[in-house]
PDB file of N, CA and C in Angstrom:
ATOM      1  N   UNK A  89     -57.284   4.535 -45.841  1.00 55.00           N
ATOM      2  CA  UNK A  89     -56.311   3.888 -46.697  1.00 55.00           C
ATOM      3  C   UNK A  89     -54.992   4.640 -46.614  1.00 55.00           C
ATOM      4  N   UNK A  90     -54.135   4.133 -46.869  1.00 61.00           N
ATOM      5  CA  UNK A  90     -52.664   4.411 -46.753  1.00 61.00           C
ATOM      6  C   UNK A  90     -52.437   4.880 -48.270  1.00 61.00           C
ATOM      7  N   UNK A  91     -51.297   6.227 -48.318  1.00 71.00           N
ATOM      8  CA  UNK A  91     -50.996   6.963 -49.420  1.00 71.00           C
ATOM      9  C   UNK A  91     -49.372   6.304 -49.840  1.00 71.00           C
ATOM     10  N   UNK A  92     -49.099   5.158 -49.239  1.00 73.00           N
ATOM     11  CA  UNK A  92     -47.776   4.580 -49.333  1.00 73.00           C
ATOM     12  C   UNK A  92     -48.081   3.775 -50.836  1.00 73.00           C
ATOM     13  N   UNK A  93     -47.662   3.898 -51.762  1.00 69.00           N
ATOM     14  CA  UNK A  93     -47.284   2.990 -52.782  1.00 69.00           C
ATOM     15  C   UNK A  93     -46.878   1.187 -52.808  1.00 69.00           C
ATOM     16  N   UNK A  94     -48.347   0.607 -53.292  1.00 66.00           N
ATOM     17  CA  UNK A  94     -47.500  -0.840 -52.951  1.00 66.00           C
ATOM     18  C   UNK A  94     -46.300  -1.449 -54.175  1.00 66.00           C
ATOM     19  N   UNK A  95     -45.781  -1.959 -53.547  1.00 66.00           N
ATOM     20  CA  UNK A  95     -45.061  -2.337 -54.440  1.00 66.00           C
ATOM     21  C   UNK A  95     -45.138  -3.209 -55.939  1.00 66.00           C
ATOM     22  N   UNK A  96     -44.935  -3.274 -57.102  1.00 68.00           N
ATOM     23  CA  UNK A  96     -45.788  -4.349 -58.133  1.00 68.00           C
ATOM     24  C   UNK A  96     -44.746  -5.466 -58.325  1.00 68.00           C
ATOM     25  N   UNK A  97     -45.258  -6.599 -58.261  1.00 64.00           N
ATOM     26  CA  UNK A  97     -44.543  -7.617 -58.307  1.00 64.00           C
ATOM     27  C   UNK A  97     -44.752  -8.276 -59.873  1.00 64.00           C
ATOM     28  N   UNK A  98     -43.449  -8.501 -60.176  1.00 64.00           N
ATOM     29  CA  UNK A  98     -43.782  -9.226 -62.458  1.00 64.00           C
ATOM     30  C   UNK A  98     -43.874 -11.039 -61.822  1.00 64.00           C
ATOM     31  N   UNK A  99     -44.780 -10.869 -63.086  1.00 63.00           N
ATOM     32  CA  UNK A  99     -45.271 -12.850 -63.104  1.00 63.00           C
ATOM     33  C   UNK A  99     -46.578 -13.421 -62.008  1.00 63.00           C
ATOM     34  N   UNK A 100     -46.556 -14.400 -62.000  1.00 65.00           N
ATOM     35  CA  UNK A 100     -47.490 -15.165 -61.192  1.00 65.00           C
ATOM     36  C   UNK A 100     -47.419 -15.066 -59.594  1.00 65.00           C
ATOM     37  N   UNK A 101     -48.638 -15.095 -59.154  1.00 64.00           N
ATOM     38  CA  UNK A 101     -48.751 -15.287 -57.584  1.00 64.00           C
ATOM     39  C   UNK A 101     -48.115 -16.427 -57.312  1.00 64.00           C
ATOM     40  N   UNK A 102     -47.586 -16.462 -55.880  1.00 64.00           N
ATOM     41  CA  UNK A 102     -46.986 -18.017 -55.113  1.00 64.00           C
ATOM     42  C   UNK A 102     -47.989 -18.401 -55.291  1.00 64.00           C
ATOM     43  N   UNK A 103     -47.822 -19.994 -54.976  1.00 64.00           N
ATOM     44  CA  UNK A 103     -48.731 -21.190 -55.047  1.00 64.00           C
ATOM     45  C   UNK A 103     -49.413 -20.705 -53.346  1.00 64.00           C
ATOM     46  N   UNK A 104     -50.673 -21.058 -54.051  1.00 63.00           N
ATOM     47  CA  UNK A 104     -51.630 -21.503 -52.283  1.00 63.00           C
ATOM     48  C   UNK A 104     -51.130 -22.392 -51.603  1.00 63.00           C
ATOM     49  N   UNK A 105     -51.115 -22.303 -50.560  1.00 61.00           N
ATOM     50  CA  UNK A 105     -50.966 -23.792 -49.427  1.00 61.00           C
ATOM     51  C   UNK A 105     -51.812 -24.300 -49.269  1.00 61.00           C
ATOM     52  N   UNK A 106     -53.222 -24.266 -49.593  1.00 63.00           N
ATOM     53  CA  UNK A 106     -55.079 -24.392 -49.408  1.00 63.00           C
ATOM     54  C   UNK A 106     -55.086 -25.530 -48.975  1.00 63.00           C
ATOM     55  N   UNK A 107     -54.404 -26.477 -50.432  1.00 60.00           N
ATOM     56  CA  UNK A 107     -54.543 -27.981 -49.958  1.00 60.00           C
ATOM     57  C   UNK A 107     -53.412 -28.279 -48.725  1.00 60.00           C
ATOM     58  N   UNK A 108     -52.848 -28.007 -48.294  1.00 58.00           N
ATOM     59  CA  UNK A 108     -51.859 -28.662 -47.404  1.00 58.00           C
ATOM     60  C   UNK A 108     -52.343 -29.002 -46.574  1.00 58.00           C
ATOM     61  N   UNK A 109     -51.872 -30.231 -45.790  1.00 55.00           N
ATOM     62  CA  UNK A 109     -51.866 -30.826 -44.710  1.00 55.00           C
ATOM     63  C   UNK A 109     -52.012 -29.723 -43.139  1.00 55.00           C
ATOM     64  N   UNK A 110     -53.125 -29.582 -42.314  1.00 54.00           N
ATOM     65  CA  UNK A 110     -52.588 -28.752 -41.307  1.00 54.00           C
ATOM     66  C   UNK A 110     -51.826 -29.108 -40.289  1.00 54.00           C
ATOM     67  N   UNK A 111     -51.252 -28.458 -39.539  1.00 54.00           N
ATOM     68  CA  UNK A 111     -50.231 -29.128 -39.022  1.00 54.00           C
ATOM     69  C   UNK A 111     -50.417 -29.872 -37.705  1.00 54.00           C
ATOM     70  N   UNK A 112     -49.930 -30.649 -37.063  1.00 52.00           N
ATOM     71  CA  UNK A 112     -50.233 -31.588 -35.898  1.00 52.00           C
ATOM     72  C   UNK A 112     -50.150 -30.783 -34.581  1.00 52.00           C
ATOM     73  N   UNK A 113     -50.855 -31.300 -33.512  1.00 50.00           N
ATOM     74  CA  UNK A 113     -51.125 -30.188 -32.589  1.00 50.00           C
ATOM     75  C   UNK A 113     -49.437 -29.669 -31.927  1.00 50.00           C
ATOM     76  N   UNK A 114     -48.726 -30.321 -31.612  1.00 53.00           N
ATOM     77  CA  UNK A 114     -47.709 -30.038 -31.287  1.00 53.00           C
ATOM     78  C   UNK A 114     -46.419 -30.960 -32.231  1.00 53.00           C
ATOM     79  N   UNK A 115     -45.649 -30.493 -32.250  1.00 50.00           N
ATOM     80  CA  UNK A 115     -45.024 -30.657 -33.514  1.00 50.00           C
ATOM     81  C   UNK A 115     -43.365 -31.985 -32.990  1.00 50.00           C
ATOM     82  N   UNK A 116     -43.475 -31.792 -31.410  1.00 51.00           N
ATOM     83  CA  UNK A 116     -42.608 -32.511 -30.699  1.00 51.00           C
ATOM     84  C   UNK A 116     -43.477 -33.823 -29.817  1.00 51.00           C
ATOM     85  N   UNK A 117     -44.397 -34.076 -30.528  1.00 52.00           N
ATOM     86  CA  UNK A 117     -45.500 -35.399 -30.116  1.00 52.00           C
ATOM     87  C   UNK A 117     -46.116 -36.147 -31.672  1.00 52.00           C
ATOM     88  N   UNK A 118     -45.868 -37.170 -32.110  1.00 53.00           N
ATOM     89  CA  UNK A 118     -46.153 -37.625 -32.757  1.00 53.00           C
ATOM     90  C   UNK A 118     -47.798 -37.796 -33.003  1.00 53.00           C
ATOM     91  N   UNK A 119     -48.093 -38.130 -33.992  1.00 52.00           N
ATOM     92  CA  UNK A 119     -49.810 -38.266 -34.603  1.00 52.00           C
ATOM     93  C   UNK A 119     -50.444 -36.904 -33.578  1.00 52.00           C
ATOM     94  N   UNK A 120     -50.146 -35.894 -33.220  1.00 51.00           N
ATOM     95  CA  UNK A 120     -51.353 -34.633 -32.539  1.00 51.00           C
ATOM     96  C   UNK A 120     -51.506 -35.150 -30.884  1.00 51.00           C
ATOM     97  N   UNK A 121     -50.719 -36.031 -30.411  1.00 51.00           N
ATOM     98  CA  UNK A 121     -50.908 -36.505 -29.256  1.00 51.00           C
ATOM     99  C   UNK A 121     -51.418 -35.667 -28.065  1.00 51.00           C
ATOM    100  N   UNK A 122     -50.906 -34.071 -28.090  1.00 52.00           N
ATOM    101  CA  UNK A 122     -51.391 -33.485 -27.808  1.00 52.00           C
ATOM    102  C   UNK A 122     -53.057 -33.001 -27.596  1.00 52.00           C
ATOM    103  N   UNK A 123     -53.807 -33.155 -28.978  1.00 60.00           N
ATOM    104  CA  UNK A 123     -55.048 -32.865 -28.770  1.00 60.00           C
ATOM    105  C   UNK A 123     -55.809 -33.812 -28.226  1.00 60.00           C
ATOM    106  N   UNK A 124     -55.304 -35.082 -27.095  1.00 72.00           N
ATOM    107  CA  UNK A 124     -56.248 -35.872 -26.832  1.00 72.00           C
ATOM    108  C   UNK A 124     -56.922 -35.183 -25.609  1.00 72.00           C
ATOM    109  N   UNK A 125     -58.035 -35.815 -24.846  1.00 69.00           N
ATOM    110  CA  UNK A 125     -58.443 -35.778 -23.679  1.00 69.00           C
ATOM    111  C   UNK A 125     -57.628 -35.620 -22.464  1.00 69.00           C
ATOM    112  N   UNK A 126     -57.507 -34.465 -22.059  1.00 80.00           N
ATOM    113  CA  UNK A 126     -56.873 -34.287 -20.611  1.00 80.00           C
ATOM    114  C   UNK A 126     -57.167 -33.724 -19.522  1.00 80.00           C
ATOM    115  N   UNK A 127     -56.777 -33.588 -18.826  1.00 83.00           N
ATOM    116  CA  UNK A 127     -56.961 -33.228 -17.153  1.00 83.00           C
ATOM    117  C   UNK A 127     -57.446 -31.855 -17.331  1.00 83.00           C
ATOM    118  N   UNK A 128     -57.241 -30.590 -17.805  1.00 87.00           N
ATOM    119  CA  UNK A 128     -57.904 -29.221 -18.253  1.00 87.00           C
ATOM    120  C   UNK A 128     -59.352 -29.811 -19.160  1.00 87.00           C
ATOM    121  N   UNK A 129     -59.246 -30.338 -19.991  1.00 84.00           N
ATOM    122  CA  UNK A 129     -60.625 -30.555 -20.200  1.00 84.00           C
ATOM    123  C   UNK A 129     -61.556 -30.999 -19.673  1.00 84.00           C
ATOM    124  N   UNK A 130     -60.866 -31.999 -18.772  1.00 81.00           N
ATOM    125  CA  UNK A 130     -62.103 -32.651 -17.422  1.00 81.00           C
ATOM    126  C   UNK A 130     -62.499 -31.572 -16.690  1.00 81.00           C
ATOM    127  N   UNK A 131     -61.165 -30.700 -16.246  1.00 88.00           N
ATOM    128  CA  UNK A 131     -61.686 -29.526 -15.100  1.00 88.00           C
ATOM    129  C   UNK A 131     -62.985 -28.591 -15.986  1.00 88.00           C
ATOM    130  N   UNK A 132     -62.166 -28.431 -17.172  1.00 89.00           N
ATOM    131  CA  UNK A 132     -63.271 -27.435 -17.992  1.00 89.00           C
ATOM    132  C   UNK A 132     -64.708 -27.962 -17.976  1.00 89.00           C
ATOM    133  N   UNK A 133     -64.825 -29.110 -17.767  1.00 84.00           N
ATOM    134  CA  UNK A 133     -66.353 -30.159 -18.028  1.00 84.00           C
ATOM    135  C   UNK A 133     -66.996 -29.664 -16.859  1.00 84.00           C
ATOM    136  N   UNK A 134     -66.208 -30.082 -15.568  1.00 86.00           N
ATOM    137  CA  UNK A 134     -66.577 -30.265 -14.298  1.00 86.00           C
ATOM    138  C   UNK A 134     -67.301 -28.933 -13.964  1.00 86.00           C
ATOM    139  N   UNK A 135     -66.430 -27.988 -14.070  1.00 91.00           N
ATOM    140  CA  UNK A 135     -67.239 -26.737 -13.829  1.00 91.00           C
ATOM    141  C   UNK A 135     -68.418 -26.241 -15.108  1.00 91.00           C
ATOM    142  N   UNK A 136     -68.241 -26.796 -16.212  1.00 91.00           N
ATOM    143  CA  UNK A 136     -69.460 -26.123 -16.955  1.00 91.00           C
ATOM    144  C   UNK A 136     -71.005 -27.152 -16.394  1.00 91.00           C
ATOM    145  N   UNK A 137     -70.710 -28.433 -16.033  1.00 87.00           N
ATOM    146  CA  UNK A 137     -71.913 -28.971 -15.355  1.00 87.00           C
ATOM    147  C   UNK A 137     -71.864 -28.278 -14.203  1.00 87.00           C
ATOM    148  N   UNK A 138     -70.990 -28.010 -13.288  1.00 90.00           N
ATOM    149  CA  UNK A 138     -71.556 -27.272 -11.797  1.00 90.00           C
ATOM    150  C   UNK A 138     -72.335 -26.197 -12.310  1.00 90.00           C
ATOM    151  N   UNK A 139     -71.795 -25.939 -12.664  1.00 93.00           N
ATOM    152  CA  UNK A 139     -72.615 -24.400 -13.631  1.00 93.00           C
ATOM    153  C   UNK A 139     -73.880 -24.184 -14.320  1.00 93.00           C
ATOM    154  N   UNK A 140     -73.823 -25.094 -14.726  1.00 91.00           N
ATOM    155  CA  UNK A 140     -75.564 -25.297 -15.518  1.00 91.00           C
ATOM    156  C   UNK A 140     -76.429 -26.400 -14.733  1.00 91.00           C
ATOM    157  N   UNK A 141     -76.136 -27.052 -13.574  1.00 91.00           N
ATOM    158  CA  UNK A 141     -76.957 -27.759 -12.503  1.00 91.00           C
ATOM    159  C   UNK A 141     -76.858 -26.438 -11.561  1.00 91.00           C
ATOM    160  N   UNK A 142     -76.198 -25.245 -11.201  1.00 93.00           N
ATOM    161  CA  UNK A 142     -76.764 -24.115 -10.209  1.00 93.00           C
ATOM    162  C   UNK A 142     -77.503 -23.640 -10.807  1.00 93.00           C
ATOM    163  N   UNK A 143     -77.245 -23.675 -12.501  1.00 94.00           N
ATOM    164  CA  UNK A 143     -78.379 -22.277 -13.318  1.00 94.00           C
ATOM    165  C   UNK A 143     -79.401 -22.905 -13.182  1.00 94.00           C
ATOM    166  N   UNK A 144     -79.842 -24.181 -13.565  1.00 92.00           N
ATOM    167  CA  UNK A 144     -81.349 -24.970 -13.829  1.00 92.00           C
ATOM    168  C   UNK A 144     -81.889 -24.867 -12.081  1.00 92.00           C
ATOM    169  N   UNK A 145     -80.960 -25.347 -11.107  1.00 92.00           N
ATOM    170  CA  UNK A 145     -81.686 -25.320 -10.233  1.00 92.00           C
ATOM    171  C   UNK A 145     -82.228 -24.025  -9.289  1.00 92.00           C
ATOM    172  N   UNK A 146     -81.233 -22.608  -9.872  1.00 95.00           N
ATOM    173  CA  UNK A 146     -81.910 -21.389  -9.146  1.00 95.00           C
ATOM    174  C   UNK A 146     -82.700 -20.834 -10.104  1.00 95.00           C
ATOM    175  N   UNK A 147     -83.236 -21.623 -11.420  1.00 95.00           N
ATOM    176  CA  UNK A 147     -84.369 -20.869 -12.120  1.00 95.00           C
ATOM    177  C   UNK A 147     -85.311 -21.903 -11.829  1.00 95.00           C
ATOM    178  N   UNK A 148     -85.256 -22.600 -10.883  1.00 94.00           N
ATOM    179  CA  UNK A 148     -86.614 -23.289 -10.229  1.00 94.00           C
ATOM    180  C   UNK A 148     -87.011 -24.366 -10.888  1.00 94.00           C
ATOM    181  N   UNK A 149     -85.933 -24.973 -11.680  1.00 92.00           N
ATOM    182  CA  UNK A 149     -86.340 -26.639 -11.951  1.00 92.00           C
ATOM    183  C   UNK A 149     -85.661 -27.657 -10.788  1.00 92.00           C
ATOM    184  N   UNK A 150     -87.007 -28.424 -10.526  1.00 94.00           N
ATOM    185  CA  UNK A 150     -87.068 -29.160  -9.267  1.00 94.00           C
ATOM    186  C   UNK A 150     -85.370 -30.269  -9.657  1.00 94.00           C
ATOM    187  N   UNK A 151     -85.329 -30.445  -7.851  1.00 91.00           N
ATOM    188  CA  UNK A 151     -83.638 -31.259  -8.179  1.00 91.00           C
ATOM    189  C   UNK A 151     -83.374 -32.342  -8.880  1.00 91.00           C
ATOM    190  N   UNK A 152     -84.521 -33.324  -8.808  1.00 93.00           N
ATOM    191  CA  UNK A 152     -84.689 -34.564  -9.641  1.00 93.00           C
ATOM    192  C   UNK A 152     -84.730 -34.356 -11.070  1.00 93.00           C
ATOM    193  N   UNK A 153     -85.098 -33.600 -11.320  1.00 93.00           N
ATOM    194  CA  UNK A 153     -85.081 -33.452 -12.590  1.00 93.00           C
ATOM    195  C   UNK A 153     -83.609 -32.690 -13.404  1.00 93.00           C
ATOM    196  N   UNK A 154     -82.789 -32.022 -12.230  1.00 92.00           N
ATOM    197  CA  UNK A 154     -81.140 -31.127 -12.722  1.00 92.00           C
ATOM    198  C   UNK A 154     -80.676 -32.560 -12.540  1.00 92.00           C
ATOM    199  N   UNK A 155     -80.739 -33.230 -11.849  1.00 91.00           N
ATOM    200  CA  UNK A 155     -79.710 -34.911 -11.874  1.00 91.00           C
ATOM    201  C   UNK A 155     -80.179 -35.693 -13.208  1.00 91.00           C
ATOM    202  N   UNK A 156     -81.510 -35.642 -13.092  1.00 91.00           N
ATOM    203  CA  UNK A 156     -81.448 -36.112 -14.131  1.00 91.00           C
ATOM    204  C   UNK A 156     -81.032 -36.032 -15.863  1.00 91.00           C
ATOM    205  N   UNK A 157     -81.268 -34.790 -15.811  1.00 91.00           N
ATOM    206  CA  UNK A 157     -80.656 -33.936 -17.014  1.00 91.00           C
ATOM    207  C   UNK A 157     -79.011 -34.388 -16.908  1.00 91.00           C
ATOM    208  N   UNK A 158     -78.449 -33.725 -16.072  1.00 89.00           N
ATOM    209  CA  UNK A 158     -76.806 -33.869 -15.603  1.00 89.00           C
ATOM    210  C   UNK A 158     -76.592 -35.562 -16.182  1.00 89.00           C
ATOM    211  N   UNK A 159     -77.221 -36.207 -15.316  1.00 88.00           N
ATOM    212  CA  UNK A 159     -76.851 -37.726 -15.259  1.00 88.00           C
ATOM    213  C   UNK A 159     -76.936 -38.236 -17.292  1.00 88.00           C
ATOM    214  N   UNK A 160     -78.025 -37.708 -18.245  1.00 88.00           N
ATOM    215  CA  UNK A 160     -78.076 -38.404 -19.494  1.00 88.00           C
ATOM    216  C   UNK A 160     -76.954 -37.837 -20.022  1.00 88.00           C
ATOM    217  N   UNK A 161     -76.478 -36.070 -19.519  1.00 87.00           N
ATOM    218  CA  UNK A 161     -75.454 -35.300 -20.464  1.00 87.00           C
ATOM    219  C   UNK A 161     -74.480 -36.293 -20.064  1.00 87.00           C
ATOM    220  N   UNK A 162     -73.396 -36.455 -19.085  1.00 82.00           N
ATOM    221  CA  UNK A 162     -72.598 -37.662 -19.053  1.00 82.00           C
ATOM    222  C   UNK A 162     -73.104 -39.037 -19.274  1.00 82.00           C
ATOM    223  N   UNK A 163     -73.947 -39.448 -19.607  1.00 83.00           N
ATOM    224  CA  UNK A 163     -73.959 -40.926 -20.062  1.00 83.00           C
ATOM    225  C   UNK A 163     -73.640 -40.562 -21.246  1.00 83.00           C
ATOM    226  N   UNK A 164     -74.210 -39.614 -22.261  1.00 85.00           N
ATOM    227  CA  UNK A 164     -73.709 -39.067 -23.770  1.00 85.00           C
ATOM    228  C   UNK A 164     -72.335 -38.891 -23.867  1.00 85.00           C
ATOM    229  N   UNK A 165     -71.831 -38.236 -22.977  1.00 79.00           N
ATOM    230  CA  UNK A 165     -70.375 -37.788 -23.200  1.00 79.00           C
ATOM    231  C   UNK A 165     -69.669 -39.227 -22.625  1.00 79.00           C
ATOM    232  N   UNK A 166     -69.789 -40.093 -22.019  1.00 78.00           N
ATOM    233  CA  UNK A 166     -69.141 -41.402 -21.658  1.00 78.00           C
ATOM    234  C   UNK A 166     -69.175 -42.108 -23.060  1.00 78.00           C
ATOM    235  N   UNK A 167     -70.048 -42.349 -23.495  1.00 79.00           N
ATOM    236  CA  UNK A 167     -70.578 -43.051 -24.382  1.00 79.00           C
ATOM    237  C   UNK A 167     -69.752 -42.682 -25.998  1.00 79.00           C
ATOM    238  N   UNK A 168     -69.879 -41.212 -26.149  1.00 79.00           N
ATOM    239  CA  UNK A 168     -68.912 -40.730 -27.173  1.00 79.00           C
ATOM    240  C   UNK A 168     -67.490 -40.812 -27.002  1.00 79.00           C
ATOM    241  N   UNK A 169     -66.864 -40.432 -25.647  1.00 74.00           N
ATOM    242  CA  UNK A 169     -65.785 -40.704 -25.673  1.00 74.00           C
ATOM    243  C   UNK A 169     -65.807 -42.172 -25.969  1.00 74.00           C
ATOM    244  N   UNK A 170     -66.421 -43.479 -25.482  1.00 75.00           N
ATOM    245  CA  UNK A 170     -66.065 -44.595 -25.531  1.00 75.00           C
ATOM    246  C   UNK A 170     -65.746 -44.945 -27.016  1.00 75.00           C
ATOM    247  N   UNK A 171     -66.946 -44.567 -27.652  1.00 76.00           N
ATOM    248  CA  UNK A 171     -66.914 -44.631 -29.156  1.00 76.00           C
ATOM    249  C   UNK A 171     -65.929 -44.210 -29.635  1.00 76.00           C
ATOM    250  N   UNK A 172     -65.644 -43.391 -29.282  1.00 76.00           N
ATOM    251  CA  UNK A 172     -63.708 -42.426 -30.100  1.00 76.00           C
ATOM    252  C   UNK A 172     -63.040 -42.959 -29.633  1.00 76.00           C
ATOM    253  N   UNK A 173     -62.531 -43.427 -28.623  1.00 72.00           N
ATOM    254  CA  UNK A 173     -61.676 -43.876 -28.220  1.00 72.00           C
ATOM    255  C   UNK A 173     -61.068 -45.885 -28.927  1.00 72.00           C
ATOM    256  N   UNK A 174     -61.931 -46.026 -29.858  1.00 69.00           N
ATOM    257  CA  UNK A 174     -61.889 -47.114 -30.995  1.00 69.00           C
ATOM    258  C   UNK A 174     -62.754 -48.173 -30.161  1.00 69.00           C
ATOM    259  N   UNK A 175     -63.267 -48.233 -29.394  1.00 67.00           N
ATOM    260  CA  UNK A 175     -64.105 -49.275 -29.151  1.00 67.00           C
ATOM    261  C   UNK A 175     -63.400 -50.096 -28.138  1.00 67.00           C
ATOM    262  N   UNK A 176     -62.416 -50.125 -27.609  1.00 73.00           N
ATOM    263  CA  UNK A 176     -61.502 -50.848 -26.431  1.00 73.00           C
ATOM    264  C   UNK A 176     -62.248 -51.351 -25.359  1.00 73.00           C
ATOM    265  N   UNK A 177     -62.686 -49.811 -24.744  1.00 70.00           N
ATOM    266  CA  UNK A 177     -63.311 -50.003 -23.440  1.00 70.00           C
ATOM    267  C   UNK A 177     -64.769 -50.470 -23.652  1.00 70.00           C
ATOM    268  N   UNK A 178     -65.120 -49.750 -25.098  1.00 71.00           N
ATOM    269  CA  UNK A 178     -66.760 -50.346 -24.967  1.00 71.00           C
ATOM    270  C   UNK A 178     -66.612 -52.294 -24.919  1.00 71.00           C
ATOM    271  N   UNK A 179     -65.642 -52.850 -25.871  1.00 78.00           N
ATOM    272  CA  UNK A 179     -65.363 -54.522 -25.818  1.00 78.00           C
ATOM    273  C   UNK A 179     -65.136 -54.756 -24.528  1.00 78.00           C
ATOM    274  N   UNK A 180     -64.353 -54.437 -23.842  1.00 78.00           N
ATOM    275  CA  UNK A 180     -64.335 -54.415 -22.275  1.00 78.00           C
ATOM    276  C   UNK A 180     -65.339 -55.133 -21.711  1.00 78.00           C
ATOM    277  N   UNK A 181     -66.060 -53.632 -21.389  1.00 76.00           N
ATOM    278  CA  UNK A 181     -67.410 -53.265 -20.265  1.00 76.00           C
ATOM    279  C   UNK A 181     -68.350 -54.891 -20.984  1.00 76.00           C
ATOM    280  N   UNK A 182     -68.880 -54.616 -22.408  1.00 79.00           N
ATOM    281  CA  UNK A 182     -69.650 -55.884 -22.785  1.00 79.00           C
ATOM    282  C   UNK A 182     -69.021 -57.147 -22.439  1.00 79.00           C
ATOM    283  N   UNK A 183     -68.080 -57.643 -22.452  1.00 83.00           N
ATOM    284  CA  UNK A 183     -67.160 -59.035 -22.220  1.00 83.00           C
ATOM    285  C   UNK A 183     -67.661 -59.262 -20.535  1.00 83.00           C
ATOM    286  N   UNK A 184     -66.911 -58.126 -20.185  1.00 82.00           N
ATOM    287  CA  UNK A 184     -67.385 -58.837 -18.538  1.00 82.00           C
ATOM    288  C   UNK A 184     -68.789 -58.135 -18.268  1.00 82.00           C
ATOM    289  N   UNK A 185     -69.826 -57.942 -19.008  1.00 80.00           N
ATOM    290  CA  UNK A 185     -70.954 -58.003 -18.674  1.00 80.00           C
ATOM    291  C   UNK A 185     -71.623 -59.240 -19.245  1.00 80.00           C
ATOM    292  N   UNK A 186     -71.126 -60.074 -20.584  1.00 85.00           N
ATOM    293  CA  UNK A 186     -71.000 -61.132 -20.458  1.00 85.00           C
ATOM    294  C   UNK A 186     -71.217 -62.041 -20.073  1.00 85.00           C
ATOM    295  N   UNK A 187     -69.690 -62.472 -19.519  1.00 85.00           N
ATOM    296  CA  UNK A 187     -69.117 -63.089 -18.637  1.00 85.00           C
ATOM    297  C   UNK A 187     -69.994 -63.160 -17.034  1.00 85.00           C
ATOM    298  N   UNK A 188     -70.535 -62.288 -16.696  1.00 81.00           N
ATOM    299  CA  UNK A 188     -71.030 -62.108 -15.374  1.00 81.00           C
ATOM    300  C   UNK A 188     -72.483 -62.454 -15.416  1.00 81.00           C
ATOM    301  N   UNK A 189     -73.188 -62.491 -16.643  1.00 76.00           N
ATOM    302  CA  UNK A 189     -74.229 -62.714 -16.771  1.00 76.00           C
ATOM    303  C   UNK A 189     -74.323 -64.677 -17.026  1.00 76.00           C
ATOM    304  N   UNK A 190     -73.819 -64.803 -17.757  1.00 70.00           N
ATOM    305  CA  UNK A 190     -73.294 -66.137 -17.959  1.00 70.00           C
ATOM    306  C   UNK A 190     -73.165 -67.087 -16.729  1.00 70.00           C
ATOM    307  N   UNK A 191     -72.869 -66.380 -15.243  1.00 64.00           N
ATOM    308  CA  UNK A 191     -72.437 -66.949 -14.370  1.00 64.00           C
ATOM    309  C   UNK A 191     -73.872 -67.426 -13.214  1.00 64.00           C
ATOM    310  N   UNK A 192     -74.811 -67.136 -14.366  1.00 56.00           N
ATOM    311  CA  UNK A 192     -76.087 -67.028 -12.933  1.00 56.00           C
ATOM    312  C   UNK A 192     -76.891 -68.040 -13.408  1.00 56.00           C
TER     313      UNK A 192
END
């Protein structure tokens, strides 16, 4: 501990900020535009699956089975992004699956 004297302040503490609003990811992009999905996060993806399809497959789980693992983790992560992303692309994909089914 320090032998420096703090200083005493008369009256009430400042107000907390607790409740406040936190602030938007970048402050020169409207609504956090910043924190969406981008090109560093894909790279970041790309290599954490290379990475855990070398680990599974040099601790001796057979290859069919690292694709397969690999293959449900991106159908999950397709699937969530689709969902966040408000439902656009999921109306999409169903319409012209649809549509294409309709045609036979």
């Amino acid at each position: 501990m320090s032998h420096v004297p703090l200083p005493r302040t008369a009256g009430p503490a400042a107000a907390c900020a607790c409740g406040a609003a936190p602030p938007s990811a970048r402050a020169d992009e409207p609504d956090g535009a910043g924190a969406r999905f981008g090109p560093t996060h894909a790279l970041i993806l790309l290599i954490a699956f290379l990475g855990l399809g070398c680990a599974l497959f040099l601790a001796g789980t057979e290859l069919q089975t690292v694709f397969a693992l690999l293959g449900g983790c991106g159908g999950i992560g397709a699937a969530t992004l689709t969902a966040a992303g408000g439902g656009r692309l999921m109306t999409v994909l169903v319409e012209t699956a649809v549509r294409s089914g309709a045609d036979k």
